[in-house]
C-alpha cells in the first residue's frame, strides 16, 4: 500500500500524523481513499471545478514530480508526497 506524506498544514486532518498508508493505484484514487479515511482532506488536495490538484499543491511520487497529476500511476510500494508548490524567483 502506498505511503502518503502530507505537509504540516494538512496533518491536523489526519490526527497529527505526517504520513499514512493509503490504497490506490492513481493519485486520484489515493485522494478519494484519503477522503474516506479522513473526511474533509479532499478539499485541501482537489479542485473539483477544474478536476485538478488544488492550485499550489504538487505531488511527488518516488522522488519524481508528477507530470500527469490525478492520473499519475502509483505502485503498491510507492512513496507519495503532497507538497506546497514552490514559487518565486528573481
Short mmCIF file of N, CA and C in Angstrom, two decimals:
data_model
loop_
_atom_site.label_atom_id
_atom_site.label_comp_id
_atom_site.label_asym_id
_atom_site.label_seq_id
_atom_site.Cartn_x
_atom_site.Cartn_y
_atom_site.Cartn_z
N UNK A 1 0.85 -1.17 0.00
CA UNK A 1 0.00 0.00 0.00
C UNK A 1 0.90 1.24 0.00
N UNK A 2 0.63 2.21 -0.86
CA UNK A 2 1.47 3.41 -0.92
C UNK A 2 1.52 4.16 0.42
N UNK A 3 2.69 4.71 0.70
CA UNK A 3 2.87 5.55 1.88
C UNK A 3 2.70 7.00 1.43
N UNK A 4 1.74 7.69 2.04
CA UNK A 4 1.39 9.05 1.63
C UNK A 4 1.79 10.04 2.71
N UNK A 5 2.59 11.03 2.30
CA UNK A 5 3.08 12.08 3.20
C UNK A 5 2.29 13.36 2.93
N UNK A 6 1.93 14.05 4.00
CA UNK A 6 1.19 15.30 3.87
C UNK A 6 1.95 16.43 4.56
N UNK A 7 1.81 17.66 4.04
CA UNK A 7 2.51 18.79 4.65
C UNK A 7 1.92 19.12 6.03
N UNK A 8 2.69 19.81 6.87
CA UNK A 8 2.23 20.12 8.23
C UNK A 8 0.85 20.76 8.29
N UNK A 9 0.52 21.63 7.37
CA UNK A 9 -0.79 22.29 7.37
C UNK A 9 -1.94 21.29 7.32
N UNK A 10 -1.74 20.17 6.66
CA UNK A 10 -2.81 19.18 6.49
C UNK A 10 -2.77 18.07 7.54
N UNK A 11 -1.72 18.00 8.30
CA UNK A 11 -1.57 16.91 9.26
C UNK A 11 -2.63 16.93 10.35
N UNK A 12 -3.20 18.10 10.61
CA UNK A 12 -4.28 18.20 11.59
C UNK A 12 -5.48 17.35 11.17
N UNK A 13 -5.64 17.17 9.86
CA UNK A 13 -6.77 16.41 9.34
C UNK A 13 -6.57 14.90 9.44
N UNK A 14 -5.34 14.48 9.69
CA UNK A 14 -5.07 13.04 9.80
C UNK A 14 -4.52 12.71 11.19
N UNK A 15 -5.02 13.41 12.18
CA UNK A 15 -4.67 13.13 13.57
C UNK A 15 -3.25 13.51 13.95
N UNK A 16 -2.67 14.49 13.25
CA UNK A 16 -1.33 14.96 13.59
C UNK A 16 -0.21 14.11 13.02
N UNK A 17 -0.54 13.08 12.28
CA UNK A 17 0.48 12.23 11.67
C UNK A 17 1.10 12.95 10.46
N UNK A 18 2.31 12.57 10.09
CA UNK A 18 2.90 13.16 8.89
C UNK A 18 2.73 12.27 7.67
N UNK A 19 2.37 11.00 7.89
CA UNK A 19 2.18 10.06 6.78
C UNK A 19 1.19 8.98 7.18
N UNK A 20 0.54 8.43 6.17
CA UNK A 20 -0.41 7.34 6.36
C UNK A 20 -0.28 6.37 5.18
N UNK A 21 -0.71 5.17 5.38
CA UNK A 21 -0.75 4.17 4.32
C UNK A 21 -2.15 4.23 3.70
N UNK A 22 -2.18 4.40 2.37
CA UNK A 22 -3.47 4.58 1.68
C UNK A 22 -3.46 3.75 0.40
N UNK A 23 -4.48 2.95 0.21
CA UNK A 23 -4.60 2.16 -1.02
C UNK A 23 -4.92 3.09 -2.19
N UNK A 24 -4.47 2.68 -3.37
CA UNK A 24 -4.78 3.41 -4.58
C UNK A 24 -3.69 3.24 -5.62
N UNK A 25 -4.09 3.10 -6.89
CA UNK A 25 -3.10 2.93 -7.96
C UNK A 25 -2.96 4.18 -8.83
N UNK A 26 -3.70 5.25 -8.48
CA UNK A 26 -3.52 6.56 -9.12
C UNK A 26 -3.61 7.62 -8.03
N UNK A 27 -3.13 8.81 -8.34
CA UNK A 27 -3.23 9.91 -7.38
C UNK A 27 -4.69 10.19 -7.07
N UNK A 28 -5.56 10.15 -8.07
CA UNK A 28 -6.99 10.39 -7.85
C UNK A 28 -7.57 9.39 -6.85
N UNK A 29 -7.25 8.11 -7.03
CA UNK A 29 -7.78 7.08 -6.13
C UNK A 29 -7.25 7.25 -4.71
N UNK A 30 -5.99 7.64 -4.59
CA UNK A 30 -5.42 7.89 -3.26
C UNK A 30 -6.17 9.03 -2.58
N UNK A 31 -6.44 10.11 -3.31
CA UNK A 31 -7.18 11.23 -2.73
C UNK A 31 -8.59 10.79 -2.32
N UNK A 32 -9.25 10.01 -3.16
CA UNK A 32 -10.59 9.51 -2.82
C UNK A 32 -10.54 8.64 -1.57
N UNK A 33 -9.54 7.77 -1.48
CA UNK A 33 -9.42 6.90 -0.31
C UNK A 33 -9.03 7.69 0.95
N UNK A 34 -8.20 8.70 0.79
CA UNK A 34 -7.88 9.59 1.92
C UNK A 34 -9.16 10.23 2.45
N UNK A 35 -10.03 10.68 1.54
CA UNK A 35 -11.28 11.32 1.93
C UNK A 35 -12.17 10.36 2.72
N UNK A 36 -12.20 9.09 2.32
CA UNK A 36 -12.98 8.10 3.07
C UNK A 36 -12.44 7.91 4.48
N UNK A 37 -11.12 7.92 4.60
CA UNK A 37 -10.47 7.71 5.90
C UNK A 37 -10.51 8.97 6.77
N UNK A 38 -10.35 10.13 6.14
CA UNK A 38 -10.24 11.41 6.85
C UNK A 38 -11.12 12.45 6.15
N UNK A 39 -12.42 12.43 6.43
CA UNK A 39 -13.34 13.35 5.76
C UNK A 39 -12.86 14.81 5.84
N UNK A 40 -12.92 15.48 4.69
CA UNK A 40 -12.53 16.87 4.60
C UNK A 40 -11.18 17.11 3.97
N UNK A 41 -10.34 16.08 3.92
CA UNK A 41 -8.99 16.28 3.39
C UNK A 41 -8.99 16.49 1.87
N UNK A 42 -9.97 15.93 1.20
CA UNK A 42 -10.03 16.05 -0.26
C UNK A 42 -10.07 17.51 -0.69
N UNK A 43 -10.73 18.34 0.10
CA UNK A 43 -10.87 19.75 -0.26
C UNK A 43 -9.58 20.54 -0.10
N UNK A 44 -8.59 19.94 0.54
CA UNK A 44 -7.26 20.55 0.64
C UNK A 44 -6.39 20.16 -0.56
N UNK A 45 -6.75 19.06 -1.23
CA UNK A 45 -5.91 18.49 -2.28
C UNK A 45 -6.51 18.59 -3.68
N UNK A 46 -7.81 18.69 -3.77
CA UNK A 46 -8.51 18.53 -5.05
C UNK A 46 -9.40 19.73 -5.35
N UNK A 47 -9.25 20.26 -6.56
CA UNK A 47 -10.05 21.39 -7.04
C UNK A 47 -11.13 20.83 -7.95
N UNK A 48 -12.32 20.64 -7.40
CA UNK A 48 -13.41 19.95 -8.10
C UNK A 48 -13.85 20.65 -9.38
N UNK A 49 -13.95 21.97 -9.36
CA UNK A 49 -14.43 22.70 -10.54
C UNK A 49 -13.57 22.44 -11.78
N UNK A 50 -12.29 22.30 -11.59
CA UNK A 50 -11.36 22.08 -12.70
C UNK A 50 -10.90 20.62 -12.82
N UNK A 51 -11.31 19.78 -11.87
CA UNK A 51 -10.88 18.37 -11.83
C UNK A 51 -9.35 18.26 -11.88
N UNK A 52 -8.71 19.01 -10.98
CA UNK A 52 -7.24 19.06 -10.91
C UNK A 52 -6.81 19.04 -9.46
N UNK A 53 -5.50 18.81 -9.27
CA UNK A 53 -4.95 19.04 -7.95
C UNK A 53 -5.17 20.50 -7.59
N UNK A 54 -5.35 20.76 -6.32
CA UNK A 54 -5.56 22.13 -5.85
C UNK A 54 -4.38 23.00 -6.28
N UNK A 55 -4.65 24.20 -6.79
CA UNK A 55 -3.54 25.10 -7.11
C UNK A 55 -2.64 25.28 -5.89
N UNK A 56 -1.36 25.24 -6.11
CA UNK A 56 -0.42 25.37 -5.01
C UNK A 56 0.00 24.06 -4.38
N UNK A 57 -0.52 22.94 -4.89
CA UNK A 57 -0.15 21.61 -4.38
C UNK A 57 0.58 20.85 -5.49
N UNK A 58 1.71 20.30 -5.15
CA UNK A 58 2.46 19.43 -6.06
C UNK A 58 2.46 18.02 -5.49
N UNK A 59 2.56 17.04 -6.37
CA UNK A 59 2.67 15.66 -5.90
C UNK A 59 3.97 15.08 -6.45
N UNK A 60 4.70 14.44 -5.55
CA UNK A 60 5.97 13.80 -5.86
C UNK A 60 5.79 12.31 -5.60
N UNK A 61 6.09 11.50 -6.60
CA UNK A 61 5.93 10.05 -6.46
C UNK A 61 7.29 9.40 -6.64
N UNK A 62 7.73 8.71 -5.60
CA UNK A 62 9.03 8.05 -5.61
C UNK A 62 10.16 9.01 -6.02
N UNK A 63 10.08 10.24 -5.51
CA UNK A 63 11.12 11.22 -5.74
C UNK A 63 11.02 12.00 -7.03
N UNK A 64 10.01 11.72 -7.84
CA UNK A 64 9.84 12.39 -9.14
C UNK A 64 8.57 13.22 -9.16
N UNK A 65 8.65 14.47 -9.59
CA UNK A 65 7.43 15.29 -9.71
C UNK A 65 6.46 14.67 -10.71
N UNK A 66 5.19 14.66 -10.34
CA UNK A 66 4.16 14.13 -11.23
C UNK A 66 3.95 15.06 -12.40
N UNK A 67 3.86 14.48 -13.59
CA UNK A 67 3.54 15.23 -14.79
C UNK A 67 2.07 15.05 -15.19
N UNK A 68 1.42 14.03 -14.61
CA UNK A 68 0.04 13.71 -15.01
C UNK A 68 -0.99 14.06 -13.94
N UNK A 69 -0.55 14.61 -12.82
CA UNK A 69 -1.49 15.00 -11.77
C UNK A 69 -2.32 13.84 -11.26
N UNK A 70 -3.64 13.99 -11.30
CA UNK A 70 -4.55 12.99 -10.76
C UNK A 70 -4.44 11.64 -11.47
N UNK A 71 -3.99 11.64 -12.71
CA UNK A 71 -3.91 10.41 -13.49
C UNK A 71 -2.61 9.63 -13.28
N UNK A 72 -1.68 10.22 -12.55
CA UNK A 72 -0.37 9.58 -12.35
C UNK A 72 -0.53 8.22 -11.68
N UNK A 73 0.13 7.21 -12.25
CA UNK A 73 0.10 5.86 -11.71
C UNK A 73 0.94 5.79 -10.44
N UNK A 74 0.48 5.01 -9.48
CA UNK A 74 1.17 4.82 -8.20
C UNK A 74 1.31 3.32 -7.96
N UNK A 75 2.53 2.88 -7.68
CA UNK A 75 2.77 1.46 -7.39
C UNK A 75 2.39 1.14 -5.94
N UNK A 76 2.21 -0.12 -5.68
CA UNK A 76 1.87 -0.59 -4.34
C UNK A 76 2.91 -0.19 -3.30
N UNK A 77 4.17 -0.10 -3.70
CA UNK A 77 5.25 0.24 -2.76
C UNK A 77 5.73 1.69 -2.91
N UNK A 78 4.94 2.53 -3.57
CA UNK A 78 5.34 3.92 -3.81
C UNK A 78 5.28 4.77 -2.55
N UNK A 79 6.07 5.83 -2.59
CA UNK A 79 6.03 6.88 -1.59
C UNK A 79 5.49 8.12 -2.30
N UNK A 80 4.39 8.65 -1.80
CA UNK A 80 3.70 9.78 -2.42
C UNK A 80 3.75 10.96 -1.46
N UNK A 81 4.26 12.09 -1.93
CA UNK A 81 4.34 13.31 -1.13
C UNK A 81 3.47 14.38 -1.76
N UNK A 82 2.54 14.92 -0.98
CA UNK A 82 1.78 16.10 -1.37
C UNK A 82 2.49 17.27 -0.71
N UNK A 83 2.93 18.23 -1.52
CA UNK A 83 3.72 19.34 -1.01
C UNK A 83 3.16 20.67 -1.51
N UNK A 84 3.34 21.72 -0.69
CA UNK A 84 3.01 23.04 -1.23
C UNK A 84 3.95 23.33 -2.39
N UNK A 85 3.40 23.80 -3.50
CA UNK A 85 4.23 24.12 -4.66
C UNK A 85 5.14 25.28 -4.32
N UNK A 86 6.36 25.21 -4.79
CA UNK A 86 7.32 26.28 -4.55
C UNK A 86 7.26 27.27 -5.69
N UNK A 87 7.35 28.50 -5.37
CA UNK A 87 7.35 29.53 -6.39
C UNK A 87 8.41 30.56 -6.05
N UNK A 88 8.48 31.53 -6.87
CA UNK A 88 9.42 32.60 -6.57
C UNK A 88 10.39 32.79 -7.70
N UNK A 89 11.46 33.41 -7.39
CA UNK A 89 12.47 33.71 -8.38
C UNK A 89 12.95 35.13 -8.19
N UNK A 90 13.71 35.57 -9.11
CA UNK A 90 14.27 36.92 -9.01
C UNK A 90 13.46 37.89 -9.82
#
